[in-house]
Short mmCIF file of C-alpha atoms and ligand atoms in Angstrom, two decimals:
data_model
loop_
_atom_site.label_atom_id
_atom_site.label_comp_id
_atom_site.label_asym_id
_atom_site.label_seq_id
_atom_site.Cartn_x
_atom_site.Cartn_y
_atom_site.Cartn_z
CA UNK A 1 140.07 101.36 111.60
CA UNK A 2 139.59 104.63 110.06
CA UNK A 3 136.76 107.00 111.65
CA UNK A 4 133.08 106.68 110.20
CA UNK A 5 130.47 109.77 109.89
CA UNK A 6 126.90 108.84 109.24
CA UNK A 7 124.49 112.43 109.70
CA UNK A 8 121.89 113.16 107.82
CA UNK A 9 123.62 115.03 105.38
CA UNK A 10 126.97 113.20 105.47
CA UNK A 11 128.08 109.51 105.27
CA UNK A 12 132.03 108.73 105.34
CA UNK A 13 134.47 106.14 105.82
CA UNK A 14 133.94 102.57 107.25
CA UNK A 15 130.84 102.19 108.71
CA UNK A 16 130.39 99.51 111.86
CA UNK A 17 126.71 99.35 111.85
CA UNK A 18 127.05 97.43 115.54
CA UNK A 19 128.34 100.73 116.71
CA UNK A 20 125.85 102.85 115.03
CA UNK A 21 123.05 101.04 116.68
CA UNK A 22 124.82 101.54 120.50
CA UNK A 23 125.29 105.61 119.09
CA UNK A 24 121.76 106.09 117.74
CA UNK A 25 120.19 104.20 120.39
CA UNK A 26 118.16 101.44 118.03
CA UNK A 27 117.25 98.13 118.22
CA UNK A 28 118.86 95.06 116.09
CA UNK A 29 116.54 93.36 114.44
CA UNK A 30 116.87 89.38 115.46
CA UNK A 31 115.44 85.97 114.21
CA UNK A 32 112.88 86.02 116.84
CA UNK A 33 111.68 89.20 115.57
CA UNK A 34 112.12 87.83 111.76
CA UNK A 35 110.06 84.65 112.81
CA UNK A 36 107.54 86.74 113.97
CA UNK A 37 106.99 88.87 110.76
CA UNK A 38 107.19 86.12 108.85
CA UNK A 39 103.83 84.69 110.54
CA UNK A 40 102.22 87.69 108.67
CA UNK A 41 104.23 87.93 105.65
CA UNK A 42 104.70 84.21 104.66
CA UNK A 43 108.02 84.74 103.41
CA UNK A 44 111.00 87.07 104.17
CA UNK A 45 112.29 89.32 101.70
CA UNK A 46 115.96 89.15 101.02
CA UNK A 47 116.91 92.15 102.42
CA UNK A 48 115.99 91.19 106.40
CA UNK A 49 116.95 87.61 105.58
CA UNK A 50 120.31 89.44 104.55
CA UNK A 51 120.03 91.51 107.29
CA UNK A 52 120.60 94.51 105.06
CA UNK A 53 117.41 95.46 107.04
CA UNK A 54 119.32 95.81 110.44
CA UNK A 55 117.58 97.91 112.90
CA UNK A 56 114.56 99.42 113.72
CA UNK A 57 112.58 101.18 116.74
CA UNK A 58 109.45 100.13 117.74
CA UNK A 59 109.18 97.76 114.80
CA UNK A 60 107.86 95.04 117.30
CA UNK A 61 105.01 97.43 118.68
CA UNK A 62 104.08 97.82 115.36
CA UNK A 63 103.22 93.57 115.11
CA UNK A 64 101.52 94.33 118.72
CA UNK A 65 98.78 96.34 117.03
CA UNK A 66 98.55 94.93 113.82
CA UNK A 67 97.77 91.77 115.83
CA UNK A 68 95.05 93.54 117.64
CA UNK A 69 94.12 94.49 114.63
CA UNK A 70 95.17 98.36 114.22
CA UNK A 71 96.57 98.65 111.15
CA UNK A 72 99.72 100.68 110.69
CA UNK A 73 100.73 102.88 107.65
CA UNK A 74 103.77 103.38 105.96
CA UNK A 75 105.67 106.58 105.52
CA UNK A 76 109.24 107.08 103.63
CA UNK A 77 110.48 110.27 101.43
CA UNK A 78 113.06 111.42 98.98
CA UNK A 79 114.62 114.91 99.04
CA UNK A 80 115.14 115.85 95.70
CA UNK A 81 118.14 117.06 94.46
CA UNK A 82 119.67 114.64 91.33
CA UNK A 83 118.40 112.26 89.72
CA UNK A 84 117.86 109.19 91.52
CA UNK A 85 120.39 106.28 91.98
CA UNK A 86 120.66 102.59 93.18
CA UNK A 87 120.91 102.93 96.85
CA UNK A 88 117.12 105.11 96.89
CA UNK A 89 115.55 102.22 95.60
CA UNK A 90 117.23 99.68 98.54
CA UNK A 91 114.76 101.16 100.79
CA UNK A 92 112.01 101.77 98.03
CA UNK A 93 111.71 98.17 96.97
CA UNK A 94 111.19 96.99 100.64
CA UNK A 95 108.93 99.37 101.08
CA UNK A 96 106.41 98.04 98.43
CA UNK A 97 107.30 94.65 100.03
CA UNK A 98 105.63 95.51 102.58
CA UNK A 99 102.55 97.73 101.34
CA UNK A 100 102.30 94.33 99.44
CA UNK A 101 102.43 91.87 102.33
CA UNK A 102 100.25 94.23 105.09
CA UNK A 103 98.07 95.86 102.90
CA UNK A 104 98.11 98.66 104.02
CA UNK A 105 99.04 103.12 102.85
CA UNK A 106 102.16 105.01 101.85
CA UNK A 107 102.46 108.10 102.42
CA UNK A 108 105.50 109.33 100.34
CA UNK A 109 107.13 112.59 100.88
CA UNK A 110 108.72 114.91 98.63
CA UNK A 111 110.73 117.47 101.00
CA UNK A 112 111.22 119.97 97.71
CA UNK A 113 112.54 122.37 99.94
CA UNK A 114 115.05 120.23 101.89
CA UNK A 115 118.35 120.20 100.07
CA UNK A 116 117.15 123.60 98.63
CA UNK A 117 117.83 125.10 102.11
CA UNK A 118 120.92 122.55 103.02
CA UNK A 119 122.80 122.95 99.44
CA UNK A 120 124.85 126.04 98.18
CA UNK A 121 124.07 125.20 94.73
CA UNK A 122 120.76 124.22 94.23
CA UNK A 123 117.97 126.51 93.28
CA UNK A 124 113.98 125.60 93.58
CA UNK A 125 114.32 125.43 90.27
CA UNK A 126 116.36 122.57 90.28
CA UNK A 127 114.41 120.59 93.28
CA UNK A 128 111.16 120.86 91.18
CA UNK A 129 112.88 119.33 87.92
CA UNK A 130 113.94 116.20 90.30
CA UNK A 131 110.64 116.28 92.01
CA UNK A 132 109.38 115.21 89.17
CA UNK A 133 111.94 112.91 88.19
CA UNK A 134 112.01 111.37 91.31
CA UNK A 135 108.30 110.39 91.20
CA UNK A 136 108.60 108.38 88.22
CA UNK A 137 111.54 106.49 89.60
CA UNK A 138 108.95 105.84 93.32
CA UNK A 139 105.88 105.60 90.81
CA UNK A 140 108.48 102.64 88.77
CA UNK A 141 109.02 100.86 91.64
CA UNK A 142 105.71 99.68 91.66
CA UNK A 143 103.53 101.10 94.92
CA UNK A 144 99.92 100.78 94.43
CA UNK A 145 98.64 103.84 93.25
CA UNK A 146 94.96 103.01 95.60
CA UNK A 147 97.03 103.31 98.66
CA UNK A 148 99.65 105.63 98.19
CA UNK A 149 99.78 108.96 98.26
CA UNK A 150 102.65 111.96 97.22
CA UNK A 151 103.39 114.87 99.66
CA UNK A 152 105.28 117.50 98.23
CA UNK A 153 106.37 120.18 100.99
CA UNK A 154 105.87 123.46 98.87
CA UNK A 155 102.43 121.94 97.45
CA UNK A 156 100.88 120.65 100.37
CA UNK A 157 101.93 123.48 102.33
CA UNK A 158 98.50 124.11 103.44
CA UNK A 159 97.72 120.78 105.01
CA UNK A 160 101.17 120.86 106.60
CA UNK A 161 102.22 123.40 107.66
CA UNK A 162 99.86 123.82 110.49
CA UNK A 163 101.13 120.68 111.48
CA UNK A 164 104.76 121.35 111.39
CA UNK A 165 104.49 124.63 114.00
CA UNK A 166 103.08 122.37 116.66
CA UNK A 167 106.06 119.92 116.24
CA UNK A 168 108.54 123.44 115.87
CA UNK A 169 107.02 124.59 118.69
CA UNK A 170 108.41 121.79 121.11
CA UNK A 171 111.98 121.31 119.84
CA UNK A 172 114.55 123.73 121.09
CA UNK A 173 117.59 125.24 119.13
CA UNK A 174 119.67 123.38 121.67
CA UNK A 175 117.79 120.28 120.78
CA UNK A 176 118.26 120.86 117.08
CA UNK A 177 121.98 121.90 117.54
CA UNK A 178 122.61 118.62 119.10
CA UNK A 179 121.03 116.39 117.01
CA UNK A 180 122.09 118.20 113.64
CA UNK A 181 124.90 119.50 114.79
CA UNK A 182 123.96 123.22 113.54
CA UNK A 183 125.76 126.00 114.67
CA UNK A 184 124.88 129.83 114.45
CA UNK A 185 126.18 129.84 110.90
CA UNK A 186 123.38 127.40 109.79
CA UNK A 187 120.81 128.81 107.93
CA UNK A 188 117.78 129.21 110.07
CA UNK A 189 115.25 127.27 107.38
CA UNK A 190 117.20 124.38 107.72
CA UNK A 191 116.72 124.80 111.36
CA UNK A 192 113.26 124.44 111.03
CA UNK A 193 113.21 121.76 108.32
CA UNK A 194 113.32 118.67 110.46
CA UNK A 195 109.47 119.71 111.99
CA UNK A 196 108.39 119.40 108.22
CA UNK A 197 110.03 115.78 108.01
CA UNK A 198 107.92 115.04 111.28
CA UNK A 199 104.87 115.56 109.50
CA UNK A 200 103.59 112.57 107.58
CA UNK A 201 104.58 110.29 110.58
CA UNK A 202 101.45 111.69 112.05
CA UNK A 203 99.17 113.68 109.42
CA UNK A 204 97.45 110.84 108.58
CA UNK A 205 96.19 110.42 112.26
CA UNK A 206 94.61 113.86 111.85
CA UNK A 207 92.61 113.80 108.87
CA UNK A 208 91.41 110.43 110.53
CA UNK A 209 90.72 112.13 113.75
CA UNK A 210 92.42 108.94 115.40
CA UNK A 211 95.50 107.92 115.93
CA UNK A 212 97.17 105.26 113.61
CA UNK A 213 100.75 103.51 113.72
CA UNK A 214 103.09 104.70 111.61
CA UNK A 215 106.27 102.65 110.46
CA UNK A 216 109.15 104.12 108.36
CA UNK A 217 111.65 102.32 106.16
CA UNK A 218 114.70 104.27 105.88
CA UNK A 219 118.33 104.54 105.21
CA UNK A 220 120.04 104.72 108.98
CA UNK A 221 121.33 108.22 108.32
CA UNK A 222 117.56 109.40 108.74
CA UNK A 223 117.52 108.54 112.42
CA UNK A 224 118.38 111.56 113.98
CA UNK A 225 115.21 113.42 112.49
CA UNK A 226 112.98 110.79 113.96
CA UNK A 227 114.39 110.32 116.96
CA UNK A 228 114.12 114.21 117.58
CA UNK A 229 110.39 113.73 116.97
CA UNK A 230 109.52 110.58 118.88
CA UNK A 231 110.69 112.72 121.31
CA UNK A 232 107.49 115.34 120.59
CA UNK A 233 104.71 113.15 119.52
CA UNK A 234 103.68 112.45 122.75
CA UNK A 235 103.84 116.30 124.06
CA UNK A 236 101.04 117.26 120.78
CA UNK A 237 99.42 113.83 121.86
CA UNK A 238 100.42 111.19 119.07
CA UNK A 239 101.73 107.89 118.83
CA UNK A 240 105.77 107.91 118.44
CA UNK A 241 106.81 106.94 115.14
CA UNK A 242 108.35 103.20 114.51
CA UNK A 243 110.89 102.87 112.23
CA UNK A 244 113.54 100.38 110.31
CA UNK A 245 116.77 100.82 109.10
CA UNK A 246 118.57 99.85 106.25
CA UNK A 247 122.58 100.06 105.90
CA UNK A 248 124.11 102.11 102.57
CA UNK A 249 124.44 100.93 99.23
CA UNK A 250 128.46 101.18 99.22
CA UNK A 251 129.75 103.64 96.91
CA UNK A 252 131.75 101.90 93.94
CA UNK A 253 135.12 103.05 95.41
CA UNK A 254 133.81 101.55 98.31
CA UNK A 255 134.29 104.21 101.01
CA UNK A 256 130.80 105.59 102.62
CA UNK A 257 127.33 105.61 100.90
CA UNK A 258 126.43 105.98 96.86
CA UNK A 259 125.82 109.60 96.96
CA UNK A 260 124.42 111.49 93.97
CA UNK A 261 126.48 114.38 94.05
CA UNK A 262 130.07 112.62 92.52
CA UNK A 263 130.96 111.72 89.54
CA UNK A 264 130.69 107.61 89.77
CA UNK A 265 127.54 107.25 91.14
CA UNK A 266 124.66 104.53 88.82
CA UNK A 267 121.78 106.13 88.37
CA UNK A 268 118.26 104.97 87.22
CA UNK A 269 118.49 106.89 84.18
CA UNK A 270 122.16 105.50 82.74
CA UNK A 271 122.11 103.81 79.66
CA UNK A 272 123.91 99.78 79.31
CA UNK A 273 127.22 101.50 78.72
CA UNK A 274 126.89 103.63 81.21
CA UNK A 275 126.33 101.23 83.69
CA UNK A 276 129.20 99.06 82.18
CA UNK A 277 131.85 101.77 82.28
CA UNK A 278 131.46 102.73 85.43
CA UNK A 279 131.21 99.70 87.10
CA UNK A 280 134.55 98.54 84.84
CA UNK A 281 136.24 101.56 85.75
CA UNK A 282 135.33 102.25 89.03
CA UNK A 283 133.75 99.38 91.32
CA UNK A 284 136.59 98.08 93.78
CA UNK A 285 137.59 94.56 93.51
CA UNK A 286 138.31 92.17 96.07
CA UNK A 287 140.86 90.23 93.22
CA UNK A 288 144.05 89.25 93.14
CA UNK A 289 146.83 91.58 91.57
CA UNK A 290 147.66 88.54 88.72
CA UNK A 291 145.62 85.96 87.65
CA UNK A 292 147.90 83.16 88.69
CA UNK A 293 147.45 84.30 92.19
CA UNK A 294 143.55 84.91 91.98
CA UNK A 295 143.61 80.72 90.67
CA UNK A 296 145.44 79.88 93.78
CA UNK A 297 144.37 81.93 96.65
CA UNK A 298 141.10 83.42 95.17
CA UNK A 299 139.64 86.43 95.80
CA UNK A 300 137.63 88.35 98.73
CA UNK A 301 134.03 88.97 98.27
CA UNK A 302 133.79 90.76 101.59
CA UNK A 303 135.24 93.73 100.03
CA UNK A 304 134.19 93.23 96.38
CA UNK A 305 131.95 96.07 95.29
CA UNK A 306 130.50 94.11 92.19
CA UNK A 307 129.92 91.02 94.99
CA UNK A 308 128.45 93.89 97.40
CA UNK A 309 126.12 95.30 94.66
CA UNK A 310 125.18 91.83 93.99
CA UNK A 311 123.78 91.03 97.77
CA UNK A 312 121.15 94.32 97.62
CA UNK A 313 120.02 93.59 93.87
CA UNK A 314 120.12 89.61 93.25
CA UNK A 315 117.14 87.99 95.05
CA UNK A 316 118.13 84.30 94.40
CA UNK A 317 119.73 83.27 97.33
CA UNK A 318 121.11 79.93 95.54
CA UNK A 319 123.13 81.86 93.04
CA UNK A 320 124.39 84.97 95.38
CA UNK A 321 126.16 81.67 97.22
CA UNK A 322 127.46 80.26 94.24
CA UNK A 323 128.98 83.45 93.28
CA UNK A 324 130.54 83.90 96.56
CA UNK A 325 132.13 80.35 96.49
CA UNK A 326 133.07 80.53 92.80
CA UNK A 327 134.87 83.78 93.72
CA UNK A 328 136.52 82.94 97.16
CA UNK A 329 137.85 79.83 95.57
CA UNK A 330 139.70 81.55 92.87
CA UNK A 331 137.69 80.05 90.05
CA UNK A 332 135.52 82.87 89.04
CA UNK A 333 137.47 86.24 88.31
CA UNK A 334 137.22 89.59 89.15
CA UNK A 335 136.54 90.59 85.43
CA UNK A 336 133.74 87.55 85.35
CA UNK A 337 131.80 88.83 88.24
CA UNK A 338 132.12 92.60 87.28
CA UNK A 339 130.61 91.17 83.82
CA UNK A 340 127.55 89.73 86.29
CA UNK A 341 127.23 92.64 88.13
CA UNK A 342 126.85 94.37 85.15
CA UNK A 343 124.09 92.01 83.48
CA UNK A 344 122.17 91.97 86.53
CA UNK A 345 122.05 95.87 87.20
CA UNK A 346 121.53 96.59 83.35
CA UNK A 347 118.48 93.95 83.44
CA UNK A 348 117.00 95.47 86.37
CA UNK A 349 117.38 98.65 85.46
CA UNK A 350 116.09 98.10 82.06
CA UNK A 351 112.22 96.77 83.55
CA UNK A 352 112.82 100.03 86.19
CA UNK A 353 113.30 102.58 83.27
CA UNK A 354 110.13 101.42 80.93
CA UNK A 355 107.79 101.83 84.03
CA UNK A 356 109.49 104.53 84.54
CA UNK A 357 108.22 105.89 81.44
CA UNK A 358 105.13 104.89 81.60
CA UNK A 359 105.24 106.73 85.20
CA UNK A 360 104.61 110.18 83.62
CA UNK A 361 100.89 108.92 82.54
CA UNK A 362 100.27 108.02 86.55
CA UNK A 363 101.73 110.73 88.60
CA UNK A 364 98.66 112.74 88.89
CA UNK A 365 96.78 109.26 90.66
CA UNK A 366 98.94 109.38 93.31
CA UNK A 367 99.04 113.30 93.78
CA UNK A 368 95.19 114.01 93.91
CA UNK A 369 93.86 112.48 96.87
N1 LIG B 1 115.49 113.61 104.32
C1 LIG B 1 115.30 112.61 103.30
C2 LIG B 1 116.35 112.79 102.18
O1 LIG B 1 117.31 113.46 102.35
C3 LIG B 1 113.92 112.69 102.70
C4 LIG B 1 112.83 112.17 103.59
C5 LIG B 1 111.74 112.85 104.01
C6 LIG B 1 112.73 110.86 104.12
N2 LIG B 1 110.95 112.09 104.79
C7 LIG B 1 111.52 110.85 104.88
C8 LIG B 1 113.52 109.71 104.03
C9 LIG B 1 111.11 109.69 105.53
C10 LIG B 1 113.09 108.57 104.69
C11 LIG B 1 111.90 108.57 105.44
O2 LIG B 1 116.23 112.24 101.11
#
């Protein structure tokens, strides 16, 4: 099996998520811990039922206090630097499943200066263009605009920044070096950045003057940052983050994560034919090389992109089965369930882009608090 990478700023290859929870240290998430979530939730969205939710720290803590009745908050983030794409709104949509289901805040952070520091290419310029962009996309996604609230690193500077020296203070460069990897080319802003990134898992607690839980849906590739400061929470006296992990979105040629900086990547703003193309084109197929061939031996939805796509973005559990029979069996070909793939995404992504227009009337709701 060829080697897998998953940092914060790079995702390659094959990825055994088993593996990355021994690495990173995590907990997997099991049915006892699903059965117990569910006592608060009612139901179980797809994506822990699919186990596309996978790991998490501290996620059980986090039921501990909410039974005592300490509510937690929520805190996730987008660095902007393209437009968004499918795999953001993986973690996105749980997200709102769960501001839904606890009631309770988001706070959602905009690290503008992030890939400014981390990319070559990519001026401040650019990151404020997709700041805004990428708010309409979070805004579209549907998070109540009562509880939630936008922090943008270069705007919020004031309230943060204050914050982010005491957490800078306590992490070392040899800490840094060996969580990031940096070496003494790196830049020494993006040394720094990861205190910034620490922030909103405890800012909350100090404009309450008490501390509050804080849970974070991410992507798995985020862990490093948080890990580094669960380590320091309890040195400036605050609670250690929990957090929950979701696996990638595959890319369409199926190797690593959907990444927005190559050329085949689907993102929120692609038109029908967009979307069709590249999926056409590009998404790997688990098929048969003739059709006779697919008839008799059928074809493998393990590896299918379009079937892959289909288990992050089709909620009926009934028909996602179907699929996978129809397909394993032979009787449902590669072309048919690219054509599926296809409908579904365009569908969803057609509700997604008129709230997403209607987004640019809202932002200011959720950036004044
Ligand atoms: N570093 C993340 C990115 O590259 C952005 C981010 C900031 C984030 N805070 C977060 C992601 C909290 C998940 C949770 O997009």
């Amino acid at each position: 099996m060829q080697k897998f990478i998953v940092t914060p700023w790079e995702v390659k290859g094959n990825i055994d998520y088993d593996k990355l929870i021994k690495e990173f240290g995590t907990s997997k998430i099991n049915d006892a811990l699903l059965e117990r979530t569910k006592k608060h939730t009612k139901d179980l969205h797809y994506l822990l039922k699919r186990k596309i939710f996978f790991s998490h720290r501290d996620f059980d803590w986090i039921l501990n206090e909410y039974e005592k009745g300490n509510k937690f908050f929520l805190y996730t983030g987008r660095a902007p630097s393209s437009h968004t794409h499918l795999g953001h709104l993986v973690p996105w949509m749980f997200t709102k499943w769960l501001q839904d289901k606890f009631k309770v805040d988001l706070w959602f952070q905009f690290p503008d200066e992030e890939k400014f520091l981390f990319k070559e290419n990519l001026t401040l310029k650019d990151t404020e263009k997709y700041t805004y962009e990428n708010m309409l996309d979070v805004i579209a996604v549907g998070f109540d605009p009562k509880r939630t609230k936008f922090l943008v690193d270069t705007k919020h500077a004031n309230l943060m920044y204050k914050e982010a020296i005491k957490v800078a203070k306590k992490i070392t460069f040899s800490t840094a070096k060996g969580a990031f990897g940096f070496t003494d080319e790196t830049n020494i802003g993006s040394i720094f950045y990861t205190s910034m990134q620490a922030v909103p898992a405890f800012l909350p607690s100090v404009l309450k003057n008490k501390k509050i839980p804080c849970l974070i849906p991410h992507a798995i590739d985020q862990d490093p940052h948080f890990r580094v400061a669960r380590d320091v929470m309890p040195k400036i006296d605050q609670y250690k983050p929990a957090s929950i992990h979701c696996r990638f979105l595959p890319a369409l040629t199926e190797s690593g994560k959907m990444s927005g900086s190559e050329g085949h990547t689907i993102f929120t703003t692609d038109s029908e034919k967009e979307v069709e193309n590249k999926i056409k084109k590009y998404a790997f197929s688990g098929g048969r090389d003739t059709l006779e061939e697919h008839r008799k031996k059928g074809g493998n939805p393990d590896i299918d992109i379009s079937y892959q796509y289909l288990t992050f973005f089709e909620e009926d559990d009934k028909k996602l089965e179907k699929i996978y029979q129809d397909y394993k069996s032979g009787k449902l070909l590669s072309g048919e369930l690219k054509q599926i793939t296809i409908e579904k995404i365009n569908k969803m992504l057609k509700e997604h882009q008129k709230k997403r227009d209607k987004a640019r009337k809202q932002i200011d709701k959720f950036l004044k608090w």
